[in-house]
XYZ file of C-alpha atoms in Angstrom:
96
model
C 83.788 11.913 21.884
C 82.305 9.591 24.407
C 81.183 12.965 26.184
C 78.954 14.089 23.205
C 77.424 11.146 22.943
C 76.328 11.093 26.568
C 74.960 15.493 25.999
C 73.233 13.609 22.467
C 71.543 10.489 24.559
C 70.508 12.032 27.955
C 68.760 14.721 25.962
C 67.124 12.660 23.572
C 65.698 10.334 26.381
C 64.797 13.546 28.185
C 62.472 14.605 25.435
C 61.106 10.976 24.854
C 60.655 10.789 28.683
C 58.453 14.092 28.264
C 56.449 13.130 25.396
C 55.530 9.643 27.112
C 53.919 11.396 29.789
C 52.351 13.742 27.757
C 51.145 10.437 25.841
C 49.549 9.027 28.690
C 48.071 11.844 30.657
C 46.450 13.397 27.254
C 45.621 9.996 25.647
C 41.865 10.655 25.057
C 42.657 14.140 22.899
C 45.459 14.909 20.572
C 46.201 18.166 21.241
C 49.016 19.431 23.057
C 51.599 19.764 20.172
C 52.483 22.987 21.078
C 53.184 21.701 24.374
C 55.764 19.296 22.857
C 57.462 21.914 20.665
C 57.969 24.207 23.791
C 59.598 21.615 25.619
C 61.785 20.808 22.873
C 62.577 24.551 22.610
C 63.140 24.600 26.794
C 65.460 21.538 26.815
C 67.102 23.511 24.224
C 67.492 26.792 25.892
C 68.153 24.296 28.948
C 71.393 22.811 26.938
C 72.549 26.306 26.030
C 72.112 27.431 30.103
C 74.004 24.878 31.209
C 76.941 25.995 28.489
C 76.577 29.512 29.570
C 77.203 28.306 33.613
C 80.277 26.363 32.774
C 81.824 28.890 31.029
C 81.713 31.419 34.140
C 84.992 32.173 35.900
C 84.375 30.764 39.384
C 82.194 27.316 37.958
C 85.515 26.248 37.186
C 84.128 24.239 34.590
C 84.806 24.526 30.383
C 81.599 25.672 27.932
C 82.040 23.677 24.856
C 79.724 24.561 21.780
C 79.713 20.927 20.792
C 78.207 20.129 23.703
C 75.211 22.342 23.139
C 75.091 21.076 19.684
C 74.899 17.454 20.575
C 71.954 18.608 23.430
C 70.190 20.375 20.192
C 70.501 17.376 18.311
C 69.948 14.867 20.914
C 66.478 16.704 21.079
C 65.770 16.808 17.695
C 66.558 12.851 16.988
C 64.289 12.392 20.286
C 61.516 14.201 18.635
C 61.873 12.450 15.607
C 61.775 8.857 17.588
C 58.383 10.130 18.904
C 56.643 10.884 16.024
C 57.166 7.371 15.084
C 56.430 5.760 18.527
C 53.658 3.938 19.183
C 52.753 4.540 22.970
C 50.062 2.108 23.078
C 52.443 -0.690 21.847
C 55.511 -0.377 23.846
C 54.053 0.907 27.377
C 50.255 -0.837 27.203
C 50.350 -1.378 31.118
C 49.961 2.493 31.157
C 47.208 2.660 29.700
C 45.277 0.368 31.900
């Protein structure tokens, strides 16, 4: 179990990671959403690759479907931190 949980975290802080630089190199507009919402859809499609590889003969690796799952989800908690996250408040050295 301790294995999904890493798949749900690392992906979760991946998409946090991408939306605080988008944050802070776009903080005088507020577009870009679309931006956000295809790298939520690429770290997706990035969890599923990386299923796809390990289940290839010579990898010598096993593809679980939980794993991609817990990537998925990991994302979609992630996205749901950020729309609550105040960038100004927790990083305000950024901004300067």
């Amino acid at each position: 179990m301790t294995d999904k949980l890493v798949h749900f975290v690392s992906f979760a802080l991946l998409y946090i990671t991408i939306f605080t630089e988008h944050q802070v190199s776009n903080r005088s507009s507020n577009k870009g959403s679309r931006w956000l919402i295809a790298s939520a859809l690429f770290l997706v499609a990035f969890g599923g690759l990386i299923e796809l590889v390990q289940g290839l003969d010579f990898v010598q690796r096993s593809s679980e479907l939980l794993d991609f799952k817990a990537d998925t989800i990991g994302v979609g908690i992630g996205m749901v931190i950020c729309r609550f996250l105040k960038i100004e408040k927790i990083y305000p050295w950024f901004l300067r």
